[in-house]
PDB file of C-alpha atoms and ligand atoms in Angstrom:
ATOM      1  CA  MET A   1     -14.881  -3.825 -19.641  1.00 88.00           C
ATOM      2  CA  LYS A   2     -11.704  -2.340 -18.728  1.00 95.00           C
ATOM      3  CA  ARG A   3     -10.754  -3.269 -14.659  1.00 96.00           C
ATOM      4  CA  ASP A   4      -9.318  -0.563 -12.411  1.00 98.00           C
ATOM      5  CA  PHE A   5      -7.451  -1.103  -9.099  1.00 98.00           C
ATOM      6  CA  LEU A   6      -8.563   1.818  -6.929  1.00 98.00           C
ATOM      7  CA  ALA A   7      -8.841   0.317  -3.467  1.00 98.00           C
ATOM      8  CA  ILE A   8      -8.418  -3.463  -2.289  1.00 98.00           C
ATOM      9  CA  THR A   9     -12.124  -3.963  -2.160  1.00 98.00           C
ATOM     10  CA  ASP A  10     -12.359  -3.816  -6.145  1.00 98.00           C
ATOM     11  CA  PHE A  11     -11.056  -7.203  -5.977  1.00 98.00           C
ATOM     12  CA  THR A  12     -13.022 -10.604  -4.296  1.00 98.00           C
ATOM     13  CA  LYS A  13     -11.534 -12.536  -1.736  1.00 98.00           C
ATOM     14  CA  ASP A  14     -10.646 -15.093  -4.491  1.00 98.00           C
ATOM     15  CA  GLU A  15      -8.906 -12.245  -7.106  1.00 98.00           C
ATOM     16  CA  ILE A  16      -6.882 -11.445  -4.139  1.00 98.00           C
ATOM     17  CA  TYR A  17      -5.570 -14.855  -3.459  1.00 98.00           C
ATOM     18  CA  GLU A  18      -5.418 -15.386  -7.234  1.00 98.00           C
ATOM     19  CA  ILE A  19      -3.154 -12.039  -7.527  1.00 98.00           C
ATOM     20  CA  MET A  20      -0.516 -13.697  -4.581  1.00 98.00           C
ATOM     21  CA  GLU A  21      -0.853 -16.682  -6.458  1.00 98.00           C
ATOM     22  CA  ILE A  22       0.473 -15.182  -9.946  1.00 98.00           C
ATOM     23  CA  ALA A  23       2.569 -13.244  -8.103  1.00 98.00           C
ATOM     24  CA  ARG A  24       4.290 -16.562  -6.072  1.00 98.00           C
ATOM     25  CA  GLU A  25       4.876 -17.421  -9.655  1.00 98.00           C
ATOM     26  CA  LEU A  26       6.463 -14.152 -10.897  1.00 98.00           C
ATOM     27  CA  LYS A  27       8.768 -13.885  -8.016  1.00 98.00           C
ATOM     28  CA  LYS A  28       9.810 -17.699  -9.036  1.00 98.00           C
ATOM     29  CA  VAL A  29      10.669 -17.217 -12.536  1.00 97.00           C
ATOM     30  CA  GLN A  30      12.611 -13.601 -11.383  1.00 97.00           C
ATOM     31  CA  LYS A  31      14.350 -15.691  -8.935  1.00 97.00           C
ATOM     32  CA  ASN A  32      15.173 -18.238 -11.483  1.00 97.00           C
ATOM     33  CA  GLY A  33      16.564 -16.047 -13.662  1.00 97.00           C
ATOM     34  CA  LYS A  34      13.970 -17.092 -16.703  1.00 96.00           C
ATOM     35  CA  SER A  35      12.000 -13.985 -18.592  1.00 95.00           C
ATOM     36  CA  TYR A  36       8.061 -13.730 -18.916  1.00 96.00           C
ATOM     37  CA  LYS A  37       7.290 -11.345 -21.128  1.00 97.00           C
ATOM     38  CA  PRO A  38       3.344 -11.378 -21.496  1.00 97.00           C
ATOM     39  CA  LEU A  39       2.814  -7.254 -21.990  1.00 97.00           C
ATOM     40  CA  LYS A  40       5.145  -7.062 -25.098  1.00 96.00           C
ATOM     41  CA  ASP A  41       4.104  -3.971 -26.863  1.00 95.00           C
ATOM     42  CA  LYS A  42       2.311  -2.592 -24.008  1.00 98.00           C
ATOM     43  CA  SER A  43       2.699   1.026 -22.039  1.00 98.00           C
ATOM     44  CA  MET A  44       2.034   2.477 -18.790  1.00 98.00           C
ATOM     45  CA  ALA A  45       2.080   6.136 -17.714  1.00 98.00           C
ATOM     46  CA  MET A  46       3.035   6.901 -14.519  1.00 98.00           C
ATOM     47  CA  ILE A  47       1.381  10.101 -12.958  1.00 98.00           C
ATOM     48  CA  PHE A  48       3.134  11.562  -9.706  1.00 97.00           C
ATOM     49  CA  GLN A  49       1.867  14.632  -8.162  1.00 96.00           C
ATOM     50  CA  LYS A  50       3.732  13.362  -4.826  1.00 97.00           C
ATOM     51  CA  PRO A  51       7.516  11.641  -4.440  1.00 96.00           C
ATOM     52  CA  SER A  52       8.281   8.404  -4.566  1.00 97.00           C
ATOM     53  CA  ALA A  53      10.872   5.753  -4.602  1.00 98.00           C
ATOM     54  CA  ARG A  54       9.316   2.051  -3.866  1.00 98.00           C
ATOM     55  CA  THR A  55       6.378   3.048  -6.363  1.00 98.00           C
ATOM     56  CA  ARG A  56       8.288   4.688  -8.943  1.00 98.00           C
ATOM     57  CA  VAL A  57      11.074   2.050  -9.317  1.00 98.00           C
ATOM     58  CA  SER A  58       8.971  -1.241  -8.610  1.00 98.00           C
ATOM     59  CA  PHE A  59       6.593  -0.046 -11.514  1.00 98.00           C
ATOM     60  CA  GLU A  60       8.977   1.134 -13.872  1.00 98.00           C
ATOM     61  CA  THR A  61      11.143  -1.892 -13.171  1.00 98.00           C
ATOM     62  CA  GLY A  62       8.424  -4.832 -13.085  1.00 98.00           C
ATOM     63  CA  MET A  63       6.862  -3.112 -16.695  1.00 98.00           C
ATOM     64  CA  TYR A  64      10.110  -3.434 -18.395  1.00 98.00           C
ATOM     65  CA  GLN A  65      10.069  -7.184 -16.704  1.00 98.00           C
ATOM     66  CA  LEU A  66       6.929  -7.931 -18.600  1.00 98.00           C
ATOM     67  CA  GLY A  67       7.991  -6.786 -21.894  1.00 97.00           C
ATOM     68  CA  GLY A  68       6.289  -3.570 -22.005  1.00 98.00           C
ATOM     69  CA  HIS A  69       7.293   0.643 -20.917  1.00 98.00           C
ATOM     70  CA  ALA A  70       6.379   2.826 -18.996  1.00 98.00           C
ATOM     71  CA  VAL A  71       6.525   6.617 -19.064  1.00 98.00           C
ATOM     72  CA  TYR A  72       7.488   8.515 -15.795  1.00 98.00           C
ATOM     73  CA  LEU A  73       5.518  11.772 -15.853  1.00 97.00           C
ATOM     74  CA  SER A  74       6.835  14.061 -12.368  1.00 95.00           C
ATOM     75  CA  PRO A  75       4.943  16.230 -10.359  1.00 91.00           C
ATOM     76  CA  THR A  76       5.639  18.978 -12.723  1.00 92.00           C
ATOM     77  CA  ASP A  77       5.331  17.444 -15.848  1.00 92.00           C
ATOM     78  CA  ILE A  78       1.659  17.305 -16.423  1.00 90.00           C
ATOM     79  CA  GLN A  79       0.342  18.611 -13.518  1.00 90.00           C
ATOM     80  CA  ILE A  80      -3.140  17.178 -13.166  1.00 90.00           C
ATOM     81  CA  GLY A  81      -5.881  19.493 -11.787  1.00 87.00           C
ATOM     82  CA  LYS A  82      -3.998  22.278 -12.314  1.00 89.00           C
ATOM     83  CA  ARG A  83      -2.727  22.921 -16.400  1.00 92.00           C
ATOM     84  CA  GLU A  84      -5.071  20.101 -17.370  1.00 93.00           C
ATOM     85  CA  ALA A  85      -8.694  18.848 -16.003  1.00 95.00           C
ATOM     86  CA  VAL A  86      -8.420  15.353 -14.557  1.00 97.00           C
ATOM     87  CA  SER A  87     -11.395  14.058 -17.509  1.00 97.00           C
ATOM     88  CA  ASP A  88      -9.002  15.675 -20.281  1.00 97.00           C
ATOM     89  CA  ILE A  89      -5.504  13.910 -19.041  1.00 97.00           C
ATOM     90  CA  ALA A  90      -7.419  10.655 -18.627  1.00 98.00           C
ATOM     91  CA  ARG A  91      -8.759  10.555 -22.300  1.00 98.00           C
ATOM     92  CA  VAL A  92      -5.187  11.718 -23.856  1.00 97.00           C
ATOM     93  CA  LEU A  93      -3.440   8.896 -21.797  1.00 98.00           C
ATOM     94  CA  SER A  94      -5.744   6.559 -22.953  1.00 98.00           C
ATOM     95  CA  ARG A  95      -5.029   7.302 -26.538  1.00 98.00           C
ATOM     96  CA  TYR A  96      -1.738   6.383 -25.867  1.00 98.00           C
ATOM     97  CA  THR A  97      -0.953   3.966 -23.130  1.00 98.00           C
ATOM     98  CA  ASP A  98      -2.793   0.600 -22.081  1.00 98.00           C
ATOM     99  CA  VAL A  99      -2.509   1.252 -18.903  1.00 98.00           C
ATOM    100  CA  ILE A 100      -2.415   4.607 -16.121  1.00 98.00           C
ATOM    101  CA  MET A 101      -0.830   4.292 -12.938  1.00 98.00           C
ATOM    102  CA  ALA A 102      -1.207   7.550 -10.625  1.00 98.00           C
ATOM    103  CA  ARG A 103      -0.147   8.810  -7.345  1.00 98.00           C
ATOM    104  CA  LEU A 104      -2.375  11.908  -6.540  1.00 98.00           C
ATOM    105  CA  PHE A 105      -2.991  13.702  -3.620  1.00 97.00           C
ATOM    106  CA  GLY A 106      -6.935  13.679  -3.784  1.00 97.00           C
ATOM    107  CA  HIS A 107      -8.561  10.306  -4.038  1.00 98.00           C
ATOM    108  CA  GLU A 108     -11.767  11.797  -5.958  1.00 98.00           C
ATOM    109  CA  ASP A 109      -9.278  12.608  -8.598  1.00 97.00           C
ATOM    110  CA  ILE A 110      -8.176   9.156  -9.011  1.00 98.00           C
ATOM    111  CA  LEU A 111     -11.900   8.126  -9.220  1.00 98.00           C
ATOM    112  CA  GLU A 112     -12.309  10.864 -11.769  1.00 98.00           C
ATOM    113  CA  LEU A 113      -9.670   9.493 -13.887  1.00 98.00           C
ATOM    114  CA  ALA A 114     -10.706   6.102 -13.764  1.00 98.00           C
ATOM    115  CA  GLU A 115     -14.453   7.705 -14.992  1.00 98.00           C
ATOM    116  CA  TYR A 116     -12.886   9.213 -17.776  1.00 98.00           C
ATOM    117  CA  ALA A 117      -9.587   6.573 -18.847  1.00 98.00           C
ATOM    118  CA  THR A 118     -10.628   4.112 -21.405  1.00 98.00           C
ATOM    119  CA  VAL A 119      -7.854   2.102 -19.900  1.00 98.00           C
ATOM    120  CA  PRO A 120      -7.380   0.531 -16.443  1.00 98.00           C
ATOM    121  CA  VAL A 121      -6.168   3.008 -13.642  1.00 98.00           C
ATOM    122  CA  ILE A 122      -3.950   1.987 -10.737  1.00 99.00           C
ATOM    123  CA  ASN A 123      -3.852   3.475  -7.426  1.00 98.00           C
ATOM    124  CA  GLY A 124      -0.388   4.264  -6.393  1.00 98.00           C
ATOM    125  CA  LEU A 125      -1.302   6.120  -3.525  1.00 98.00           C
ATOM    126  CA  THR A 126      -3.655   8.907  -2.624  1.00 98.00           C
ATOM    127  CA  ASP A 127      -4.502  10.301   0.767  1.00 98.00           C
ATOM    128  CA  LEU A 128      -6.846   8.205   1.412  1.00 98.00           C
ATOM    129  CA  LEU A 129      -5.729   4.885  -0.034  1.00 99.00           C
ATOM    130  CA  HIS A 130      -2.705   2.910  -1.061  1.00 99.00           C
ATOM    131  CA  PRO A 131      -4.062  -0.191  -1.998  1.00 99.00           C
ATOM    132  CA  CYS A 132      -0.413  -1.641  -4.136  1.00 99.00           C
ATOM    133  CA  GLN A 133       1.141  -1.309  -0.688  1.00 99.00           C
ATOM    134  CA  VAL A 134      -0.912  -3.831   1.597  1.00 99.00           C
ATOM    135  CA  MET A 135      -1.838  -6.253  -1.410  1.00 99.00           C
ATOM    136  CA  SER A 136       2.023  -6.562  -1.089  1.00 98.00           C
ATOM    137  CA  ASP A 137       2.407  -6.413   2.391  1.00 98.00           C
ATOM    138  CA  VAL A 138      -0.009  -9.685   2.730  1.00 98.00           C
ATOM    139  CA  PHE A 139       1.856 -11.013   0.202  1.00 98.00           C
ATOM    140  CA  THR A 140       4.860 -10.784   2.816  1.00 99.00           C
ATOM    141  CA  ILE A 141       2.842 -11.997   5.829  1.00 98.00           C
ATOM    142  CA  LEU A 142       1.816 -15.014   3.812  1.00 98.00           C
ATOM    143  CA  GLU A 143       5.342 -15.975   2.792  1.00 98.00           C
ATOM    144  CA  LYS A 144       6.636 -15.152   6.108  1.00 98.00           C
ATOM    145  CA  LYS A 145       3.692 -17.056   8.073  1.00 98.00           C
ATOM    146  CA  GLY A 146       1.728 -19.312   5.943  1.00 97.00           C
ATOM    147  CA  SER A 147      -1.619 -17.638   6.260  1.00 95.00           C
ATOM    148  CA  LEU A 148      -3.424 -15.071   7.852  1.00 94.00           C
ATOM    149  CA  GLU A 149      -5.987 -16.925   9.916  1.00 89.00           C
ATOM    150  CA  ASN A 150      -5.317 -16.789  13.521  1.00 90.00           C
ATOM    151  CA  LEU A 151      -2.905 -14.125  12.921  1.00 97.00           C
ATOM    152  CA  LYS A 152      -2.952 -11.246  15.113  1.00 98.00           C
ATOM    153  CA  ILE A 153      -2.015  -7.900  12.906  1.00 98.00           C
ATOM    154  CA  ALA A 154      -1.231  -5.125  15.239  1.00 98.00           C
ATOM    155  CA  TYR A 155      -1.156  -1.964  13.522  1.00 98.00           C
ATOM    156  CA  ILE A 156       0.790   1.133  15.460  1.00 98.00           C
ATOM    157  CA  GLY A 157       0.815   4.998  14.830  1.00 98.00           C
ATOM    158  CA  ASP A 158      -1.731   7.416  12.412  1.00 98.00           C
ATOM    159  CA  GLY A 159      -4.567   6.288  10.768  1.00 98.00           C
ATOM    160  CA  ASN A 160      -3.700   6.941   7.378  1.00 98.00           C
ATOM    161  CA  ASN A 161      -4.238   5.709   3.856  1.00 98.00           C
ATOM    162  CA  VAL A 162      -2.065   2.734   4.661  1.00 99.00           C
ATOM    163  CA  LEU A 163      -4.511   1.751   8.014  1.00 98.00           C
ATOM    164  CA  ASN A 164      -7.848   2.623   5.376  1.00 99.00           C
ATOM    165  CA  SER A 165      -5.882   0.058   3.226  1.00 99.00           C
ATOM    166  CA  TRP A 166      -5.287  -2.654   5.440  1.00 99.00           C
ATOM    167  CA  LEU A 167      -9.453  -2.352   6.864  1.00 98.00           C
ATOM    168  CA  ASN A 168     -10.301  -2.792   3.435  1.00 98.00           C
ATOM    169  CA  MET A 169      -8.132  -5.751   3.230  1.00 98.00           C
ATOM    170  CA  ALA A 170      -9.929  -7.133   6.580  1.00 98.00           C
ATOM    171  CA  SER A 171     -13.287  -6.849   4.970  1.00 98.00           C
ATOM    172  CA  ARG A 172     -12.245  -9.258   2.163  1.00 98.00           C
ATOM    173  CA  LEU A 173      -9.820 -11.532   4.071  1.00 98.00           C
ATOM    174  CA  PRO A 174     -10.125 -12.917   7.757  1.00 97.00           C
ATOM    175  CA  MET A 175      -7.632 -11.823  10.021  1.00 98.00           C
ATOM    176  CA  ASN A 176      -7.612  -9.826  14.074  1.00 98.00           C
ATOM    177  CA  LEU A 177      -6.810  -6.345  12.713  1.00 98.00           C
ATOM    178  CA  VAL A 178      -5.851  -4.317  16.232  1.00 98.00           C
ATOM    179  CA  LEU A 179      -5.421  -0.750  15.816  1.00 98.00           C
ATOM    180  CA  GLY A 180      -3.302   1.286  18.176  1.00 98.00           C
ATOM    181  CA  THR A 181      -4.162   4.927  17.176  1.00 98.00           C
ATOM    182  CA  PRO A 182      -4.332   8.261  19.383  1.00 98.00           C
ATOM    183  CA  GLU A 183      -8.153   9.050  19.495  1.00 97.00           C
ATOM    184  CA  GLU A 184      -8.313  12.084  17.240  1.00 96.00           C
ATOM    185  CA  TYR A 185      -6.103  10.360  14.364  1.00 98.00           C
ATOM    186  CA  GLU A 186      -8.453   7.253  13.756  1.00 98.00           C
ATOM    187  CA  PRO A 187      -8.738   5.989  10.431  1.00 98.00           C
ATOM    188  CA  ASP A 188     -11.825   6.969   7.949  1.00 98.00           C
ATOM    189  CA  LYS A 189     -14.751   6.359   9.792  1.00 98.00           C
ATOM    190  CA  GLU A 190     -16.783   5.021   6.931  1.00 98.00           C
ATOM    191  CA  ILE A 191     -14.045   2.640   5.743  1.00 98.00           C
ATOM    192  CA  LEU A 192     -13.739   1.589   9.533  1.00 98.00           C
ATOM    193  CA  SER A 193     -17.222   1.163   9.860  1.00 98.00           C
ATOM    194  CA  MET A 194     -18.058  -0.965   6.724  1.00 98.00           C
ATOM    195  CA  ALA A 195     -15.005  -3.608   7.266  1.00 98.00           C
ATOM    196  CA  LYS A 196     -16.546  -4.074  10.906  1.00 98.00           C
ATOM    197  CA  LYS A 197     -19.938  -4.539   9.275  1.00 98.00           C
ATOM    198  CA  SER A 198     -18.230  -6.856   6.658  1.00 98.00           C
ATOM    199  CA  GLY A 199     -18.306  -9.028   9.692  1.00 98.00           C
ATOM    200  CA  VAL A 200     -15.064 -10.916   8.210  1.00 98.00           C
ATOM    201  CA  SER A 201     -12.380 -10.005  10.587  1.00 98.00           C
ATOM    202  CA  GLN A 202     -12.187  -9.044  13.954  1.00 98.00           C
ATOM    203  CA  ILE A 203     -11.459  -5.433  14.223  1.00 98.00           C
ATOM    204  CA  ASP A 204     -10.382  -3.716  17.767  1.00 98.00           C
ATOM    205  CA  LEU A 205      -9.798  -0.573  18.691  1.00 98.00           C
ATOM    206  CA  TYR A 206      -7.179   0.822  21.405  1.00 98.00           C
ATOM    207  CA  HIS A 207      -5.684   4.550  22.048  1.00 98.00           C
ATOM    208  CA  ASN A 208      -2.799   2.627  23.611  1.00 98.00           C
ATOM    209  CA  PRO A 209       0.134   1.123  21.685  1.00 98.00           C
ATOM    210  CA  LYS A 210       1.023  -1.225  24.541  1.00 98.00           C
ATOM    211  CA  MET A 211      -2.203  -2.997  24.565  1.00 98.00           C
ATOM    212  CA  ALA A 212      -2.681  -3.375  20.661  1.00 98.00           C
ATOM    213  CA  VAL A 213       0.297  -5.425  20.275  1.00 98.00           C
ATOM    214  CA  LYS A 214       0.013  -7.813  23.427  1.00 98.00           C
ATOM    215  CA  ASN A 215       0.890 -11.438  21.814  1.00 97.00           C
ATOM    216  CA  ALA A 216       0.901  -9.570  18.068  1.00 98.00           C
ATOM    217  CA  ASP A 217       2.120 -11.639  15.235  1.00 98.00           C
ATOM    218  CA  VAL A 218       2.720  -8.693  12.997  1.00 98.00           C
ATOM    219  CA  ILE A 219       3.334  -5.244  14.072  1.00 99.00           C
ATOM    220  CA  TYR A 220       3.000  -2.680  11.501  1.00 99.00           C
ATOM    221  CA  THR A 221       3.711   0.900  11.476  1.00 98.00           C
ATOM    222  CA  ASP A 222       3.921   3.683   8.723  1.00 98.00           C
ATOM    223  CA  VAL A 223       4.970   7.384   9.384  1.00 98.00           C
ATOM    224  CA  TRP A 224       3.253  10.222  11.507  1.00 98.00           C
ATOM    225  CA  VAL A 225       3.761  12.318   8.853  1.00 98.00           C
ATOM    226  CA  SER A 226       2.047  11.321   5.736  1.00 98.00           C
ATOM    227  CA  MET A 227       3.147  13.501   2.534  1.00 97.00           C
ATOM    228  CA  GLY A 228       1.098  16.468   2.308  1.00 97.00           C
ATOM    229  CA  GLN A 229       0.596  16.879   6.289  1.00 97.00           C
ATOM    230  CA  GLU A 230       4.375  18.694   6.604  1.00 97.00           C
ATOM    231  CA  LYS A 231       2.809  21.579   8.246  1.00 97.00           C
ATOM    232  CA  GLU A 232       1.364  19.625  11.203  1.00 97.00           C
ATOM    233  CA  LYS A 233       4.895  18.317  11.890  1.00 97.00           C
ATOM    234  CA  GLU A 234       5.694  19.333  15.061  1.00 97.00           C
ATOM    235  CA  LEU A 235       2.232  18.657  16.567  1.00 97.00           C
ATOM    236  CA  ARG A 236       1.888  15.016  15.730  1.00 98.00           C
ATOM    237  CA  ARG A 237       5.752  14.684  16.472  1.00 97.00           C
ATOM    238  CA  GLU A 238       4.302  15.688  19.730  1.00 97.00           C
ATOM    239  CA  ILE A 239       1.188  13.596  19.771  1.00 98.00           C
ATOM    240  CA  PHE A 240       2.521  10.336  18.520  1.00 98.00           C
ATOM    241  CA  LYS A 241       5.713   9.862  20.807  1.00 96.00           C
ATOM    242  CA  GLU A 242       4.124   7.142  22.903  1.00 97.00           C
ATOM    243  CA  TYR A 243       3.173   5.675  19.643  1.00 98.00           C
ATOM    244  CA  GLN A 244       6.926   4.861  18.644  1.00 98.00           C
ATOM    245  CA  VAL A 245       7.850   1.109  17.521  1.00 98.00           C
ATOM    246  CA  ASP A 246      11.027   0.606  19.768  1.00 98.00           C
ATOM    247  CA  ASP A 247      12.525  -2.746  21.472  1.00 98.00           C
ATOM    248  CA  ASP A 248      10.333  -2.273  24.238  1.00 98.00           C
ATOM    249  CA  LEU A 249       7.086  -2.189  22.661  1.00 98.00           C
ATOM    250  CA  VAL A 250       8.828  -4.743  20.357  1.00 98.00           C
ATOM    251  CA  ASN A 251       9.066  -7.111  23.473  1.00 98.00           C
ATOM    252  CA  LEU A 252       5.174  -6.868  24.302  1.00 98.00           C
ATOM    253  CA  ALA A 253       4.554  -9.231  21.255  1.00 98.00           C
ATOM    254  CA  ASP A 254       4.577 -12.962  20.087  1.00 98.00           C
ATOM    255  CA  ASP A 255       7.976 -14.085  20.342  1.00 98.00           C
ATOM    256  CA  ASP A 256       8.445 -14.754  16.493  1.00 98.00           C
ATOM    257  CA  VAL A 257       6.524 -11.268  15.660  1.00 98.00           C
ATOM    258  CA  ILE A 258       7.615  -9.584  12.517  1.00 98.00           C
ATOM    259  CA  VAL A 259       7.923  -6.073  12.192  1.00 99.00           C
ATOM    260  CA  MET A 260       6.503  -3.841   9.166  1.00 99.00           C
ATOM    261  CA  HIS A 261       7.028  -0.524   7.711  1.00 98.00           C
ATOM    262  CA  CYS A 262       5.610   0.324   4.145  1.00 98.00           C
ATOM    263  CA  LEU A 263       8.833   2.917   4.137  1.00 98.00           C
ATOM    264  CA  PRO A 264      10.491   5.692   3.830  1.00 98.00           C
ATOM    265  CA  ALA A 265      10.770   5.724   7.780  1.00 98.00           C
ATOM    266  CA  HIS A 266      11.313   8.323   9.800  1.00 97.00           C
ATOM    267  CA  ARG A 267      14.043   6.929  12.353  1.00 98.00           C
ATOM    268  CA  GLY A 268      13.866   7.628  15.564  1.00 98.00           C
ATOM    269  CA  GLU A 269      10.158   9.154  14.831  1.00 98.00           C
ATOM    270  CA  GLU A 270       8.033   5.978  14.588  1.00 98.00           C
ATOM    271  CA  ILE A 271      10.655   3.463  14.630  1.00 98.00           C
ATOM    272  CA  THR A 272      14.053   2.901  16.438  1.00 98.00           C
ATOM    273  CA  ASP A 273      16.629   2.044  14.458  1.00 98.00           C
ATOM    274  CA  SER A 274      17.295  -0.848  16.756  1.00 98.00           C
ATOM    275  CA  VAL A 275      14.056  -2.353  14.986  1.00 98.00           C
ATOM    276  CA  VAL A 276      13.751  -1.364  11.553  1.00 98.00           C
ATOM    277  CA  ASP A 277      17.415  -2.901  11.525  1.00 98.00           C
ATOM    278  CA  GLY A 278      17.093  -5.763  13.787  1.00 98.00           C
ATOM    279  CA  PRO A 279      15.972  -9.406  14.084  1.00 98.00           C
ATOM    280  CA  HIS A 280      11.799  -8.940  13.786  1.00 98.00           C
ATOM    281  CA  SER A 281      12.132  -6.713  10.906  1.00 98.00           C
ATOM    282  CA  VAL A 282      11.157  -7.740   7.459  1.00 98.00           C
ATOM    283  CA  VAL A 283      11.181  -4.348   5.431  1.00 98.00           C
ATOM    284  CA  PHE A 284      13.331  -4.783   3.106  1.00 98.00           C
ATOM    285  CA  ASP A 285      11.698  -8.385   1.790  1.00 98.00           C
ATOM    286  CA  GLU A 286       8.298  -5.946   2.218  1.00 98.00           C
ATOM    287  CA  ALA A 287       9.844  -3.484  -0.167  1.00 98.00           C
ATOM    288  CA  GLU A 288      11.094  -6.080  -2.480  1.00 98.00           C
ATOM    289  CA  ASN A 289       7.509  -7.904  -3.009  1.00 98.00           C
ATOM    290  CA  ARG A 290       5.852  -4.355  -4.268  1.00 99.00           C
ATOM    291  CA  LEU A 291       7.593  -5.857  -7.562  1.00 98.00           C
ATOM    292  CA  HIS A 292       6.369  -8.627  -7.425  1.00 98.00           C
ATOM    293  CA  VAL A 293       2.792  -7.902  -6.670  1.00 99.00           C
ATOM    294  CA  GLN A 294       2.321  -4.813  -8.563  1.00 98.00           C
ATOM    295  CA  LYS A 295       3.359  -7.460 -11.534  1.00 98.00           C
ATOM    296  CA  ALA A 296       1.000  -9.426 -10.850  1.00 98.00           C
ATOM    297  CA  ILE A 297      -1.329  -6.868 -10.436  1.00 98.00           C
ATOM    298  CA  LEU A 298      -0.601  -5.734 -14.152  1.00 98.00           C
ATOM    299  CA  VAL A 299      -0.837  -9.325 -15.576  1.00 98.00           C
ATOM    300  CA  LYS A 300      -4.466  -9.871 -13.518  1.00 98.00           C
ATOM    301  CA  LEU A 301      -5.813  -5.847 -15.089  1.00 98.00           C
ATOM    302  CA  LEU A 302      -3.974  -6.254 -18.502  1.00 97.00           C
ATOM    303  CA  GLY A 303      -4.089 -10.180 -19.164  1.00 88.00           C
ATOM    304  CA  THR A 304      -1.468 -12.492 -20.389  1.00 70.00           C
ATOM    305  CA  GLU A 305      -2.393 -12.121 -24.452  1.00 53.00           C
TER     306      GLU A 305
HETATM  307  N1  LIG B 401       6.005   2.765   0.422  1.00 84.78           N
HETATM  308  C1  LIG B 401       6.085   3.319  -0.572  1.00 84.78           C
HETATM  309  O1  LIG B 401       4.859   3.579  -1.640  1.00 84.78           O
HETATM  310  O2  LIG B 401       7.450   3.936  -0.602  1.00 84.78           O
HETATM  311  P1  LIG B 401       7.197   5.256  -1.907  1.00 84.78           P
HETATM  312  O3  LIG B 401       6.675   6.294  -1.614  1.00 84.78           O
HETATM  313  O4  LIG B 401       8.937   5.284  -1.914  1.00 84.78           O
HETATM  314  O5  LIG B 401       6.677   4.749  -3.168  1.00 84.78           O
HETATM  315  N1  LIG B 402       1.156   7.211   4.887  1.00 84.78           N
HETATM  316  C1  LIG B 402       2.297   7.091   3.930  1.00 84.78           C
HETATM  317  C2  LIG B 402       2.764   6.506   3.130  1.00 84.78           C
HETATM  318  C3  LIG B 402       4.063   6.392   2.198  1.00 84.78           C
HETATM  319  C4  LIG B 402       4.205   5.290   1.185  1.00 84.78           C
HETATM  320  C5  LIG B 402       1.982   8.924   2.751  1.00 84.78           C
HETATM  321  O1  LIG B 402       1.079   8.672   2.311  1.00 84.78           O
HETATM  322  O2  LIG B 402       3.075   9.361   2.780  1.00 84.78           O
END
């Protein structure tokens, strides 16, 4: 039976920790200049309907480091769902490659891709979720803080794909997740309610960034205008302006707070230069960890034979 990774909830708590452990090992191997190529002769198709720097480069490089090969398919190449049905692309790519990674607009399209593909499908971001990002974020927090338990993680800004994946994570690993979003920009209702119902984590919701970050160990933010929402840019900039992560906001958190952002950052909007480049920021370690964690996800889904 093939395994997909479309949402963090596709993995159990134990599997998430297992992937963190594999990632730690793979990072060590990489840092020691050693090579480990369990995916020799394997190939991955990477479908992108949206732009990307980190996801593309970390997956492509990661696959190469593991001994495999990645094929980049740009938004103009296969035009999934337009030039050709999602279900046909799924079946065709499954005949050539061993795994498919896709960054798509509609979450329903990645579900259909996974349904028809006979090889594992990995979600490289949809409008609803960004699971690879949050796996890497948790890995980064474990590196910096040792554990998630007893940590207060404050997510400030838009209730978007990244926050939805954080909520999925909170329904697997125990943490105190505090959300600070404008009222009309809360995360997906169903995902929020599932995370609360799971009873795994304490989840608090404020419509006030200052209350949300009080004594936080981690402050997390993301863009106010996600890919595909460009038409709402002016309105969103106005609504979110109180939610900027600046030095004053960071000063309300714990003295040892770490500041995270999945990047790309819109400097001067959701986060100031002084915070991104300041002493609390771990954004570039976080970006690096996409490589190690996604390699671990590939090893987990494809095996090491
Ligand atoms: N964080 C992230 O997914 O970055 P890209 O959009 O550049 O891939
Ligand atoms: N929420 C952002 C994340 C980018 C990595 C977006 O969807 O554009």
